[in-house]
Amino acid sequence: MRHSKKSQIAEVNDKQQQNGPSKKTSASRKNHGSSGKQLQQLSRLYDEAMDTYNQSALAKTTEDMLRTKNRPRVTKIVSLGLGSLFDAKDQQRRIKQLAVLMAIASQLALPLGDKSTLTLYAQDPTFTTADEAFLESLGIFVLNTSSISSLGEAGKIMDEETLVYSPFLTLETYKLLFSSPSTNVPILVSDDFNALRLKWDKRTSERKDVEGLIQGTREGNYRRRAVNGEGFWIEADRPFPMALYWRQSIAQDLPVPRNVESTIRTRVFPKLEHQRIPIHA
């Protein structure tokens, strides 16, 4: 006698109840438990990185850079190229880069009476579900992109009140960032283009691309300040040298600290809110 489909399902359910959880259910619980342990471990590593940062000279340097009267108004921070925090090879470096991101956010409190809020975003095509869960637990909104060489959703929200933090980007994405008319960001914390230029031989196209980025920062009226991470990074997790690029709204003769490279010319530059920053390749 043939059983109906309902009868067959009932029999399967009865057997599952008699024999205990199905393999699929057991595997699901195992994966959930493993994910929970990963998040706990990541949280511990992140706390350790924050403790190391707070005791380093980099913390004071970052505070001095960002807590100034002339700082542009920032209501958004967008992180590009952070990478998956669960990558075993580069995990320590990426967690430290996340710690720097959160430290930067802590220095950008809006003035009293300003009803806006500082919003944090992160975008990287390698983010996993676990990455997204951890970042969201820190109050960071995760944006989507199909490729690290694309601005993705971040390109739609960046504006003149956005600080961009990019611990790693391809040259193609940097060129997009500088050439897009909708992404005239006032502050960029990124690879140090001066150091990046030395990575390639003078005759390579990559060297020309980086020189174009440097020229773009000059014509875009940005000042460069090298970020010294001594006391925070160690040899095993040290990233490529970074710098802070700060866009000046109007060129004028301002005192420049010794470790600041001025990119201001003698003539007055127009405001850049609606201008494209040229890239010379």
Short mmCIF file of N, CA, C and O in Angstrom, two decimals, residues 70-73 159-162 178 181-188 216-224 244-251 254 263-264 269-275 277:
data_model
loop_
_atom_site.label_atom_id
_atom_site.label_comp_id
_atom_site.label_asym_id
_atom_site.label_seq_id
_atom_site.Cartn_x
_atom_site.Cartn_y
_atom_site.Cartn_z
N ASN A 70 39.95 74.21 13.27
CA ASN A 70 39.67 74.35 11.84
C ASN A 70 39.25 73.04 11.17
O ASN A 70 39.18 72.97 9.95
N ARG A 71 38.95 72.03 11.97
CA ARG A 71 38.58 70.74 11.38
C ARG A 71 37.25 70.85 10.64
O ARG A 71 36.29 71.42 11.16
N PRO A 72 37.17 70.30 9.44
CA PRO A 72 35.90 70.30 8.71
C PRO A 72 34.83 69.52 9.49
O PRO A 72 35.15 68.62 10.26
N ARG A 73 33.60 69.89 9.28
CA ARG A 73 32.49 69.18 9.92
C ARG A 73 32.38 67.78 9.33
O ARG A 73 32.32 67.61 8.12
N ASP A 159 30.06 62.45 0.91
CA ASP A 159 29.85 63.84 0.54
C ASP A 159 30.88 64.71 1.25
O ASP A 159 31.89 64.21 1.76
N GLU A 160 30.62 66.03 1.29
CA GLU A 160 31.59 66.97 1.85
C GLU A 160 31.66 66.93 3.37
O GLU A 160 32.43 67.68 3.98
N GLU A 161 30.90 66.02 4.02
CA GLU A 161 30.97 65.85 5.47
C GLU A 161 31.42 64.43 5.83
O GLU A 161 31.12 63.93 6.91
N THR A 162 32.15 63.79 4.92
CA THR A 162 32.56 62.40 5.11
C THR A 162 34.07 62.27 5.28
O THR A 162 34.83 62.81 4.48
N PHE A 178 39.00 59.94 -6.08
CA PHE A 178 39.40 61.32 -6.30
C PHE A 178 38.71 61.97 -7.49
O PHE A 178 38.55 63.18 -7.53
N PRO A 181 32.78 63.30 -8.91
CA PRO A 181 32.32 64.63 -8.47
C PRO A 181 31.48 64.59 -7.21
O PRO A 181 31.29 65.60 -6.55
N SER A 182 30.99 63.41 -6.83
CA SER A 182 30.12 63.31 -5.65
C SER A 182 30.88 62.92 -4.39
O SER A 182 30.29 62.76 -3.34
N THR A 183 32.20 62.75 -4.49
CA THR A 183 32.97 62.29 -3.34
C THR A 183 34.07 63.26 -2.96
O THR A 183 35.22 62.88 -2.80
N ASN A 184 33.73 64.54 -2.84
CA ASN A 184 34.71 65.54 -2.44
C ASN A 184 34.88 65.51 -0.92
O ASN A 184 34.43 66.40 -0.21
N VAL A 185 35.51 64.47 -0.43
CA VAL A 185 35.61 64.28 1.01
C VAL A 185 36.62 65.26 1.60
O VAL A 185 37.65 65.55 1.00
N PRO A 186 36.36 65.77 2.81
CA PRO A 186 37.28 66.74 3.42
C PRO A 186 38.50 66.10 4.07
O PRO A 186 39.54 66.73 4.17
N ILE A 187 38.37 64.84 4.54
CA ILE A 187 39.48 64.18 5.20
C ILE A 187 39.61 62.75 4.68
O ILE A 187 38.62 62.02 4.59
N LEU A 188 40.82 62.38 4.35
CA LEU A 188 41.11 61.03 3.89
C LEU A 188 42.26 60.47 4.71
O LEU A 188 43.33 61.07 4.79
N GLY A 216 46.84 65.01 -7.80
CA GLY A 216 45.44 65.27 -7.54
C GLY A 216 45.20 65.85 -6.15
O GLY A 216 44.38 66.75 -5.98
N THR A 217 45.95 65.36 -5.15
CA THR A 217 45.80 65.92 -3.80
C THR A 217 46.28 67.36 -3.75
O THR A 217 45.72 68.19 -3.04
N ARG A 218 47.31 67.67 -4.53
CA ARG A 218 47.81 69.05 -4.55
C ARG A 218 46.81 69.99 -5.20
O ARG A 218 46.51 71.06 -4.67
N GLU A 219 46.30 69.59 -6.34
CA GLU A 219 45.34 70.45 -7.03
C GLU A 219 44.00 70.47 -6.31
O GLU A 219 43.21 71.40 -6.49
N GLY A 220 43.74 69.44 -5.52
CA GLY A 220 42.52 69.42 -4.71
C GLY A 220 42.67 70.16 -3.41
O GLY A 220 41.75 70.17 -2.59
N ASN A 221 43.85 70.77 -3.20
CA ASN A 221 44.09 71.60 -2.02
C ASN A 221 44.07 70.79 -0.72
O ASN A 221 43.49 71.20 0.28
N TYR A 222 44.69 69.61 -0.77
CA TYR A 222 44.83 68.78 0.42
C TYR A 222 46.21 68.98 1.02
O TYR A 222 47.20 69.13 0.30
N ARG A 223 46.26 68.93 2.35
CA ARG A 223 47.53 68.85 3.04
C ARG A 223 47.76 67.41 3.48
O ARG A 223 46.82 66.72 3.86
N ARG A 224 48.99 67.01 3.46
CA ARG A 224 49.35 65.65 3.87
C ARG A 224 50.08 65.69 5.20
O ARG A 224 50.95 66.52 5.42
N LEU A 244 47.35 61.23 6.67
CA LEU A 244 46.07 61.93 6.74
C LEU A 244 46.10 63.07 5.74
O LEU A 244 47.03 63.89 5.75
N TYR A 245 45.11 63.11 4.86
CA TYR A 245 44.99 64.18 3.86
C TYR A 245 43.80 65.04 4.25
O TYR A 245 42.67 64.56 4.36
N TRP A 246 44.08 66.33 4.45
CA TRP A 246 43.09 67.27 4.98
C TRP A 246 42.86 68.35 3.94
O TRP A 246 43.77 69.09 3.59
N ARG A 247 41.64 68.45 3.43
CA ARG A 247 41.36 69.44 2.39
C ARG A 247 41.14 70.81 2.99
O ARG A 247 40.33 70.99 3.90
N GLN A 248 41.87 71.79 2.48
CA GLN A 248 41.71 73.18 2.90
C GLN A 248 40.64 73.83 2.04
O GLN A 248 40.69 73.74 0.81
N SER A 249 39.66 74.48 2.65
CA SER A 249 38.57 75.07 1.88
C SER A 249 39.03 76.26 1.06
O SER A 249 38.62 76.47 -0.06
N ILE A 250 39.92 77.08 1.64
CA ILE A 250 40.47 78.23 0.94
C ILE A 250 41.96 78.27 1.20
O ILE A 250 42.40 78.18 2.33
N ALA A 251 42.75 78.41 0.15
CA ALA A 251 44.20 78.45 0.31
C ALA A 251 44.61 79.75 0.98
O ALA A 251 44.18 80.83 0.60
N LEU A 254 49.12 79.49 6.14
CA LEU A 254 48.90 78.99 7.49
C LEU A 254 50.20 78.40 8.02
O LEU A 254 50.99 77.85 7.25
N THR A 263 50.43 71.47 0.66
CA THR A 263 50.16 71.38 -0.77
C THR A 263 49.43 72.62 -1.25
O THR A 263 48.81 72.63 -2.29
N ILE A 264 49.49 73.71 -0.46
CA ILE A 264 48.81 74.94 -0.82
C ILE A 264 49.72 75.81 -1.69
O ILE A 264 50.88 76.01 -1.38
N PHE A 269 42.64 78.99 -4.18
CA PHE A 269 41.88 77.94 -4.85
C PHE A 269 40.40 78.15 -4.59
O PHE A 269 40.01 78.56 -3.50
N PRO A 270 39.56 77.85 -5.55
CA PRO A 270 38.12 77.91 -5.30
C PRO A 270 37.70 76.76 -4.41
O PRO A 270 38.40 75.77 -4.29
N LYS A 271 36.53 76.89 -3.78
CA LYS A 271 36.01 75.79 -2.98
C LYS A 271 35.71 74.61 -3.88
O LYS A 271 35.37 74.77 -5.05
N LEU A 272 35.79 73.39 -3.29
CA LEU A 272 35.73 72.18 -4.11
C LEU A 272 34.44 71.40 -3.96
O LEU A 272 34.35 70.26 -4.38
N GLU A 273 33.42 72.00 -3.35
CA GLU A 273 32.21 71.23 -3.08
C GLU A 273 31.61 70.60 -4.34
O GLU A 273 31.04 69.54 -4.31
N HIS A 274 31.74 71.28 -5.48
CA HIS A 274 31.10 70.77 -6.69
C HIS A 274 32.12 70.60 -7.81
O HIS A 274 31.78 70.64 -8.98
N GLN A 275 33.40 70.41 -7.45
CA GLN A 275 34.42 70.26 -8.47
C GLN A 275 35.00 68.87 -8.44
O GLN A 275 35.07 68.22 -7.41
N ILE A 277 38.19 66.44 -8.68
CA ILE A 277 39.62 66.50 -8.45
C ILE A 277 40.31 65.76 -9.58
O ILE A 277 40.08 64.57 -9.78
#
